[in-house]
Short mmCIF file of C-alpha atoms and ligand atoms in Angstrom, two decimals:
data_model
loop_
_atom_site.label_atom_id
_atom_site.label_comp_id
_atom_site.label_asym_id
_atom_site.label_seq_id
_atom_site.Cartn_x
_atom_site.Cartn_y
_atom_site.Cartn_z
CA UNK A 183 77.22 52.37 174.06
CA UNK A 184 77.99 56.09 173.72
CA UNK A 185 76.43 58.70 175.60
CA UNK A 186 73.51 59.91 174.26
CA UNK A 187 73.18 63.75 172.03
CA UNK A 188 71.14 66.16 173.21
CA UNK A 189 69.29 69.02 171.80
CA UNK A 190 71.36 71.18 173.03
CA UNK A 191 74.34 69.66 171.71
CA UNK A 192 72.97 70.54 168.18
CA UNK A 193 72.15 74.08 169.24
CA UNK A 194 75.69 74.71 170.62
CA UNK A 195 77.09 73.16 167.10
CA UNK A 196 75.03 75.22 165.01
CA UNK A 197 75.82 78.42 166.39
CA UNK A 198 79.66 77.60 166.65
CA UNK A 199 79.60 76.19 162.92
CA UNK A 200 77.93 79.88 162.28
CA UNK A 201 80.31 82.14 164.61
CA UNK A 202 83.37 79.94 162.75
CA UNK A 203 81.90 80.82 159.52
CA UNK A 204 81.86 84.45 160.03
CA UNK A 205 85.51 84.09 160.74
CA UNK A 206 86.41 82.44 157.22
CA UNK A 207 88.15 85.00 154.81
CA UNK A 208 89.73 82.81 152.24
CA UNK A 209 89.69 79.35 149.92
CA UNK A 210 91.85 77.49 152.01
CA UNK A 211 89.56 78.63 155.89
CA UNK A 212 86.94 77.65 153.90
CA UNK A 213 87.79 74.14 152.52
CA UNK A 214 88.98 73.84 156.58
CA UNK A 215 85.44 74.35 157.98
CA UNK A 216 83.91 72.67 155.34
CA UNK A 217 86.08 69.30 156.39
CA UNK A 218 85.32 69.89 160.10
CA UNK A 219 81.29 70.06 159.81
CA UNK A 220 81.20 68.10 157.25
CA UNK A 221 83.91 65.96 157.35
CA UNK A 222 86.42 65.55 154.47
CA UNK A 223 87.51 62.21 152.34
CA UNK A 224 88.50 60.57 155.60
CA UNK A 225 87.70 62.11 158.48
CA UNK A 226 83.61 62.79 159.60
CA UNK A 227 82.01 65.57 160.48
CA UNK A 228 81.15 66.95 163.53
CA UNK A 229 77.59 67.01 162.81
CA UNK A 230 77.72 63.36 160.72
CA UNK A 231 79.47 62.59 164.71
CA UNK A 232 76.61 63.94 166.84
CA UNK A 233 73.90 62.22 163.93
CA UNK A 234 75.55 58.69 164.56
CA UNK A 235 74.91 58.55 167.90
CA UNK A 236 70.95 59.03 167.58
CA UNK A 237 70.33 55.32 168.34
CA UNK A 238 71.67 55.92 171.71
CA UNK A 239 68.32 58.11 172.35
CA UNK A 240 64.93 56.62 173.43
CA UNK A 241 62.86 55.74 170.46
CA UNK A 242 60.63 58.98 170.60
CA UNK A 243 63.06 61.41 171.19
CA UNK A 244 64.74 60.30 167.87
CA UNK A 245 62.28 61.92 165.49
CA UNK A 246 62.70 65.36 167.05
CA UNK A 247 66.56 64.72 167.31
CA UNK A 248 66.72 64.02 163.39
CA UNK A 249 64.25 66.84 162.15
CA UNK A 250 66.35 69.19 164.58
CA UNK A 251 70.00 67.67 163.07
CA UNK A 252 68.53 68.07 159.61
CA UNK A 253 67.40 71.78 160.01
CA UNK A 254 70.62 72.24 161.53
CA UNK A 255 72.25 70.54 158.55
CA UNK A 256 70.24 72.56 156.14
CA UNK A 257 71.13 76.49 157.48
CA UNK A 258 74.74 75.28 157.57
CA UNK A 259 74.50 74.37 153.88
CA UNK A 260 72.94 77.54 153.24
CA UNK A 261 75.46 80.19 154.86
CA UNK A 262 78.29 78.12 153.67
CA UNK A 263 76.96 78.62 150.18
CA UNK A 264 77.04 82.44 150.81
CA UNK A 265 79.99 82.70 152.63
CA UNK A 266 81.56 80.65 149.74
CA UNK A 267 80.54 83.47 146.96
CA UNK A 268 81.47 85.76 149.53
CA UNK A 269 85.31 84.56 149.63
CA UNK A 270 85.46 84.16 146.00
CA UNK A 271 83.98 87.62 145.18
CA UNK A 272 86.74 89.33 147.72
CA UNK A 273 89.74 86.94 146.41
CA UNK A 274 88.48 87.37 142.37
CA UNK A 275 88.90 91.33 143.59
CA UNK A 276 92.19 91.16 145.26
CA UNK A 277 93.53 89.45 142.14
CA UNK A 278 92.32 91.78 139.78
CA UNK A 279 93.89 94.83 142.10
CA UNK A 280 97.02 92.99 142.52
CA UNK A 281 97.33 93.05 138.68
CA UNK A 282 95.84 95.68 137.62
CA UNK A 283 96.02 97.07 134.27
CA UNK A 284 96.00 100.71 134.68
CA UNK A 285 93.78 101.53 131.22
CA UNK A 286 94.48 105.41 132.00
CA UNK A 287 97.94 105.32 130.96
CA UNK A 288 98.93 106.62 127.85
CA UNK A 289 99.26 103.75 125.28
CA UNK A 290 102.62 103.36 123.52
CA UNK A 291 103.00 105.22 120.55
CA UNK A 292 103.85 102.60 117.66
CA UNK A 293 106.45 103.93 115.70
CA UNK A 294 104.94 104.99 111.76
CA UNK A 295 107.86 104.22 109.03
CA UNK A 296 108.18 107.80 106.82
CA UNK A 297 109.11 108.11 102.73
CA UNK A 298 112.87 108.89 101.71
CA UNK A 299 112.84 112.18 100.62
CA UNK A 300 113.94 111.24 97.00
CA UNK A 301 110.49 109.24 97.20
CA UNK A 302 108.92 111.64 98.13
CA UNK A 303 109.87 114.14 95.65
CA UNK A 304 109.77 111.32 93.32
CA UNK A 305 106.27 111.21 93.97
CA UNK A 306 105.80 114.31 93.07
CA UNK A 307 107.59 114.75 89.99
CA UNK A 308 105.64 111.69 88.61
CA UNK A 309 102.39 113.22 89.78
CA UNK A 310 103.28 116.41 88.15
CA UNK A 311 103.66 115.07 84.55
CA UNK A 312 101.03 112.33 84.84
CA UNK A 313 98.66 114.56 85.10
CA UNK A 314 100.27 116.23 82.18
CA UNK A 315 99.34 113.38 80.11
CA UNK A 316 102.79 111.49 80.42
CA UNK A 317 102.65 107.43 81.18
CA UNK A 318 105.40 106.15 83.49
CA UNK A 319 107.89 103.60 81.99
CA UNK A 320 110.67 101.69 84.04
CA UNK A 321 114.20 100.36 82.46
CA UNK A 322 117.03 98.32 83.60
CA UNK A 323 119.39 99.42 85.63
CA UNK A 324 122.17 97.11 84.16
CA UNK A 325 122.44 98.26 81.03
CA UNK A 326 124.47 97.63 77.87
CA UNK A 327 127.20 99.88 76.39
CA UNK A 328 125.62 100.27 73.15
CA UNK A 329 122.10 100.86 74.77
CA UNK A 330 123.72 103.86 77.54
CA UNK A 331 126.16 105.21 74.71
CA UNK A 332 126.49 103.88 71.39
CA UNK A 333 122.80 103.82 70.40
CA UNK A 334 122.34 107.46 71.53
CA UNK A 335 124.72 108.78 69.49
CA UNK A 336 128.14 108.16 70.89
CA UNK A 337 129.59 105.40 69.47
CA UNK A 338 132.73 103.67 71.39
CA UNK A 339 135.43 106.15 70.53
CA UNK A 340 133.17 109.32 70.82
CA UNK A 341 134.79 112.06 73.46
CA UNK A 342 131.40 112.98 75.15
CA UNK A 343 131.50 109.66 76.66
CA UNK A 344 133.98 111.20 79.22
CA UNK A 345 130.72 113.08 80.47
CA UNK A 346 129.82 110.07 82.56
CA UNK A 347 132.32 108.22 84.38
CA UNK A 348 131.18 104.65 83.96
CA UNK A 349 130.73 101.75 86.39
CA UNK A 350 131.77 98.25 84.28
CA UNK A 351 130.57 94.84 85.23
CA UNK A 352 133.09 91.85 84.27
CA UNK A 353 130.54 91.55 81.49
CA UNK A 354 131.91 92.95 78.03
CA UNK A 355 129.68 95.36 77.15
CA UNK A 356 127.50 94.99 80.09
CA UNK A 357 127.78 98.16 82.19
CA UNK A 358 125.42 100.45 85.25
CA UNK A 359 123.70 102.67 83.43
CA UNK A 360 124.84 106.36 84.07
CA UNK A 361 122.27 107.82 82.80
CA UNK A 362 118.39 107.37 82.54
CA UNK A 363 118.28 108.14 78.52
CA UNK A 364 118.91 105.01 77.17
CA UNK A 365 115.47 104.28 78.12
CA UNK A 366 114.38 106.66 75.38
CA UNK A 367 115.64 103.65 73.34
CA UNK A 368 113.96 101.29 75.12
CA UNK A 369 110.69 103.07 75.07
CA UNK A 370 110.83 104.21 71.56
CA UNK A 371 111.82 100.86 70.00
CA UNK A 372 108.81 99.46 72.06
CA UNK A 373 106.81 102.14 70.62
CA UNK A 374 107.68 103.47 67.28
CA UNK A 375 106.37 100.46 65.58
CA UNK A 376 102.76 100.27 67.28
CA UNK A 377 101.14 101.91 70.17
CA UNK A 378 99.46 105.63 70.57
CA UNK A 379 101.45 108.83 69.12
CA UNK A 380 102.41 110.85 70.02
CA UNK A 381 104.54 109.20 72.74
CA UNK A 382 104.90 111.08 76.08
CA UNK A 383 106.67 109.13 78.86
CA UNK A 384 108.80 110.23 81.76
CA UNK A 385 111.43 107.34 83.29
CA UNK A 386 112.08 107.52 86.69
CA UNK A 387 115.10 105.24 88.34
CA UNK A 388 118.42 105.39 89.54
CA UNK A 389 121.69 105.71 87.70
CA UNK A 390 125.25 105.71 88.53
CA UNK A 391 128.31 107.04 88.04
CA UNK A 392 132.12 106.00 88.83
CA UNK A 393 132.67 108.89 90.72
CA UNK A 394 134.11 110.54 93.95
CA UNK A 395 131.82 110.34 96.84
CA UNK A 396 131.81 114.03 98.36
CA UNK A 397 128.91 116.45 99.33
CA UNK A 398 128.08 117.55 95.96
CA UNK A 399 128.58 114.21 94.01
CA UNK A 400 127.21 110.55 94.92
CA UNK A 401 127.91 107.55 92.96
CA UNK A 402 124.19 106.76 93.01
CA UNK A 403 121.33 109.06 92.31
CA UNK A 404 117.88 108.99 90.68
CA UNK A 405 117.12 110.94 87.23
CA UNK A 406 113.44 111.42 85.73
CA UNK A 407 114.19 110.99 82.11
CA UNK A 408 111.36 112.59 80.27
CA UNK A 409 110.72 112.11 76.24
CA UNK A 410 107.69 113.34 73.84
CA UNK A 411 107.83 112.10 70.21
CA UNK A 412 105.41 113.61 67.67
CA UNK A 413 104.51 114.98 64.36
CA UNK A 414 105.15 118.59 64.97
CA UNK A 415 107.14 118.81 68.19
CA UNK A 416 109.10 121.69 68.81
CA UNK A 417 111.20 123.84 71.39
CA UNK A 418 108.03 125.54 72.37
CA UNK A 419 106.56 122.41 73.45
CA UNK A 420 109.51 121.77 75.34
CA UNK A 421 109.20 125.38 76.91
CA UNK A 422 105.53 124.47 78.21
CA UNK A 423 106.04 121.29 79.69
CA UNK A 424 108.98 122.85 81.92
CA UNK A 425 106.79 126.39 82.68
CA UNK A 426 103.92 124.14 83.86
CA UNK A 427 105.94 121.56 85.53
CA UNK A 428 107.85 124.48 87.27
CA UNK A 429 104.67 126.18 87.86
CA UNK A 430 103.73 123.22 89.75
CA UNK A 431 106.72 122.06 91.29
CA UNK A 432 107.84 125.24 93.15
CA UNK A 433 105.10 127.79 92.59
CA UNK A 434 107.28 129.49 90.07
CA UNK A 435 105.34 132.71 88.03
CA UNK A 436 106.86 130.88 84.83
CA UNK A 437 109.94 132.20 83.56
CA UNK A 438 112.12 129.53 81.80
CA UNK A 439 115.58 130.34 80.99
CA UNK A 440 117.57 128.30 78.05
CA UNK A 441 120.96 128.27 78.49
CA UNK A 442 122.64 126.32 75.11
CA UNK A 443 124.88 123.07 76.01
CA UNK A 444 126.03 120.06 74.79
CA UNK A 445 124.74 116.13 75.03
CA UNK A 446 125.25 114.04 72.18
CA UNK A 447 121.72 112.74 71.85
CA UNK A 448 119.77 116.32 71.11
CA UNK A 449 119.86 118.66 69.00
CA UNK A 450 120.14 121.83 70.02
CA UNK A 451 120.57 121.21 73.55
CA UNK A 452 119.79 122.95 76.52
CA UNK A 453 120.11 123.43 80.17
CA UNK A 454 116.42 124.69 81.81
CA UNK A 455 116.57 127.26 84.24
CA UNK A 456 113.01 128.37 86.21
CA UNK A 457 112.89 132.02 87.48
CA UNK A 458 112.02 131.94 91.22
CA UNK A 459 112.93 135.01 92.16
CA UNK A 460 114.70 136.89 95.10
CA UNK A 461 111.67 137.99 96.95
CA UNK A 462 111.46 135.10 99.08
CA UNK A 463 113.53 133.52 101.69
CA UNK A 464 112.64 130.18 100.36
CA UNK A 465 113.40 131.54 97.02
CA UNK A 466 116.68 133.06 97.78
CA UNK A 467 117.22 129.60 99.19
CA UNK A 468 116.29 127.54 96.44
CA UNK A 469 118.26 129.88 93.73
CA UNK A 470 121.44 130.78 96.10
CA UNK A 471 120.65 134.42 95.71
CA UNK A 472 120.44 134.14 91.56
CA UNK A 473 116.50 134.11 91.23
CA UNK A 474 117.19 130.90 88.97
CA UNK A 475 117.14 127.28 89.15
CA UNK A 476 118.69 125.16 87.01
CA UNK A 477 116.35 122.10 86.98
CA UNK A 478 117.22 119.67 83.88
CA UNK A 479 119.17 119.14 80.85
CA UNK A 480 117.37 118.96 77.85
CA UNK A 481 116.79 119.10 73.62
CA UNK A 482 115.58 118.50 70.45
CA UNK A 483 116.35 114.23 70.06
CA UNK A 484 119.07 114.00 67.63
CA UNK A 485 117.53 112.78 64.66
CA UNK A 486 119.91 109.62 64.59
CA UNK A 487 118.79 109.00 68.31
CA UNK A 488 115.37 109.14 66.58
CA UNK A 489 116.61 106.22 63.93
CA UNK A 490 117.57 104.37 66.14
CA UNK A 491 114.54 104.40 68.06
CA UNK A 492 112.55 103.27 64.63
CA UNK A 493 111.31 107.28 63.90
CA UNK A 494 111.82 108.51 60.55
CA UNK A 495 113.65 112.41 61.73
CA UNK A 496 111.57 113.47 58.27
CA UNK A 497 108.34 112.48 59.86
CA UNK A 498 109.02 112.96 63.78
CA UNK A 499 110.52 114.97 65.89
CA UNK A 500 110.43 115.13 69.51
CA UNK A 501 112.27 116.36 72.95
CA UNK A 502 114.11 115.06 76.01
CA UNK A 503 115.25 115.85 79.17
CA UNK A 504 116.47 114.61 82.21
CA UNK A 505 116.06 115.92 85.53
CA UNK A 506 117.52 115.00 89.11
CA UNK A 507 114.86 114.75 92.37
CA UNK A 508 117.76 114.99 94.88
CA UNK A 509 119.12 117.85 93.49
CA UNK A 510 115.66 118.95 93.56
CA UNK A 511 115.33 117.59 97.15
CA UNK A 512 118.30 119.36 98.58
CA UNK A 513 117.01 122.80 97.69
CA UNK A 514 113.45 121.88 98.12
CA UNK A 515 114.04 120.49 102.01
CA UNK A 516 117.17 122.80 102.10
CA UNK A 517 120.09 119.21 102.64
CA UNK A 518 123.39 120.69 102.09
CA UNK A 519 124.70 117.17 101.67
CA UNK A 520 123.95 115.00 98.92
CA UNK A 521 125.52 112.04 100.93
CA UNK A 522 122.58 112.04 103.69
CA UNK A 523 120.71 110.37 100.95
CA UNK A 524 122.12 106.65 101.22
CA UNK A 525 123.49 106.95 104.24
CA UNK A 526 120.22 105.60 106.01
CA UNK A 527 120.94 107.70 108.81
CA UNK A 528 117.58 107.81 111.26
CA UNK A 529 118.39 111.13 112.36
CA UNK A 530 118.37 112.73 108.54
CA UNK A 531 115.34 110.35 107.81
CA UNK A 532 113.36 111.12 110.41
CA UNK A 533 112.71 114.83 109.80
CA UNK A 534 110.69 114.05 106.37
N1 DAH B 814 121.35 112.13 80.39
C1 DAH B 814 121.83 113.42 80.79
C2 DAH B 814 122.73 113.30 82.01
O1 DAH B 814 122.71 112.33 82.65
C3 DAH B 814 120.70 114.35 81.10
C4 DAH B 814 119.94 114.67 79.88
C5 DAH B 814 120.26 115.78 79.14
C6 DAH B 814 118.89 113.87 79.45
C7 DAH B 814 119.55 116.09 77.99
C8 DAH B 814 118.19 114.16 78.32
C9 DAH B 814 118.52 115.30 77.59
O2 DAH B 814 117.17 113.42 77.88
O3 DAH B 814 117.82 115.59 76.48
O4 DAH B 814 123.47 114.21 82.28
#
């Protein structure tokens, strides 16, 4: 038979349970005074202990003995429930401050891709004569001999086809187009037949040309071929487009200069010069000191060019030109070297 508990017994457990308690700063103290007051998967309790031995008492003591065990019981439950958020709070907080995400710091800038500079004055070249009226047309790039040359008045023995030095495929007859004009073809045969007159398109891609890679010249380059086909076109029409497009462009007052020259597929031709000026820096800049820009070649579309686009030259007449955005580029952004372009060089790319 054990020795009986006492009163007192209970007392002295319930304030040690509570002075432990105050004591318990973590998961792992708490889980330990849990299992020692009341007991774990295989051990008892000290209070389940103390409890047990209540038939050791006199009969009428018990009653007292159990209310006093159970109130005991009860305020250990109670500030072990509190002491448990308690713990959890502080450890929840040392987590957080032991990886803590510091929402002060500057974020990390994401880096924002930029438009080629030929795009971008591509861009504006096309918005220029769009608004002008002109639709936007696209060709191949692989192109046929008869369609680059032949069919635009220079058939195969012709000496102006020494004006572009020609990329050939293994194809017969199957070359890289040099040039953006025989679009004109293209468009015209699409368009002489049905389809709104008069015909005003612009045709912007890239050409090529067999050619020594050097800081003036590049093997690859875009051209905005531009063509306008109507009843009574003339030179003066021509004039207009280019004042308004130079207007535009670069701000120019709207001089136009025609200097005469020579491409097989227009008659007369020209080269267009736009009076900038010396005043400004950016003018002197853009002109090399001249006051004038020489910004396309251009004509009056050979009447057999017109044939062979499906106009009768008795009925229509129309102009052409053709125009190159790096050339524009590299006065407009001031590149002294045509080969930045496709070099794909971050540094170059990066300032646009
Ligand atoms: N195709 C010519 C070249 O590549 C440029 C050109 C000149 C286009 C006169 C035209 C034009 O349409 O009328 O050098």
């Amino acid at each position: 038979m054990s020795e009986a508990p006492t009163l007192e017994q209970l007392d002295a457990l319930e304030r040690e349970a509570l002075a432990a308690l105050q004591q318990v700063e973590n998961s792992e103290a708490l889980h330990a005074w849990r299992a020692r007051y009341f007991g774990a998967k295989r051990t008892e309790g000290a209070l389940e202990q103390l409890m047990k031995r209540i038939g050791s008492l006199p009969p009428e003591q018990r009653p007292a003995f159990g209310r006093r065990a159970n109130a005991v019981k009860q305020t250990l439950i109670a500030a072990y429930e509190q002491r448990e958020a308690h713990v959890k709070t502080a450890e929840m907080q040392a987590a957080l401050q032991a990886n803590a995400l510091d929402v002060t710091l500057p974020g990390r800038p994401i880096a924002v891709g930029r438009l080629h500079p030929s795009t971008l004055t591509l861009r504006r070249i096309i918005q220029i004569f769009t608004r002008m009226g002109f639709e936007v047309y696209r060709s191949p790039e692989v192109e046929t001999d008869e369609m680059n040359f032949t069919l635009l008045n220079m058939p195969p023995d012709h000496p102006a086809r020494d004006m572009w030095d020609t990329f050939y495929t293994t194809t017969p007859g199957v070359i890289l187009r040099t040039h953006t004009s025989p679009g004109q073809i293209r468009v015209m045969r699409e368009r002489s037949k049905n389809g709104p007159q008069p015909l005003r398109v612009i045709l912007p891609g890239m050409v090529y040309r067999y050619e020594q890679v050097t800081a003036r010249s590049e093997s690859q380059f875009n051209q905005v071929e531009g063509l306008v086909i109507g009843r009574r076109i003339t030179m003066a029409d021509l004039k207009g487009v280019f004042v308004e497009f130079a207007r535009q462009m670069f701000g120019s007052a709207g001089q136009i200069r025609f200097r005469a020259s020579y491409f097989p597929f227009t008659e007369p031709s020209v080269e267009v010069d736009v009076y900038l000026g010396t005043e400004t820096e950016r003018a002197r800049m853009l002109t090399k000191g001249t006051g004038w820009l020489e910004i396309a070649g251009a004509g009056m579309v050979h009447p057999t060019v017109l044939r062979n686009g499906g106009y009768d030259p008795e009925e229509w007449s129309g102009f052409a030109f053709g125009m190159g955005p790096e050339r524009q580029a590299m006065r407009l952004y001031g590149i002294n070297d045509i080969r930045y372009f496709w070099q794909n060089d971050l540094r170059f790319l990066e300032q646009f």
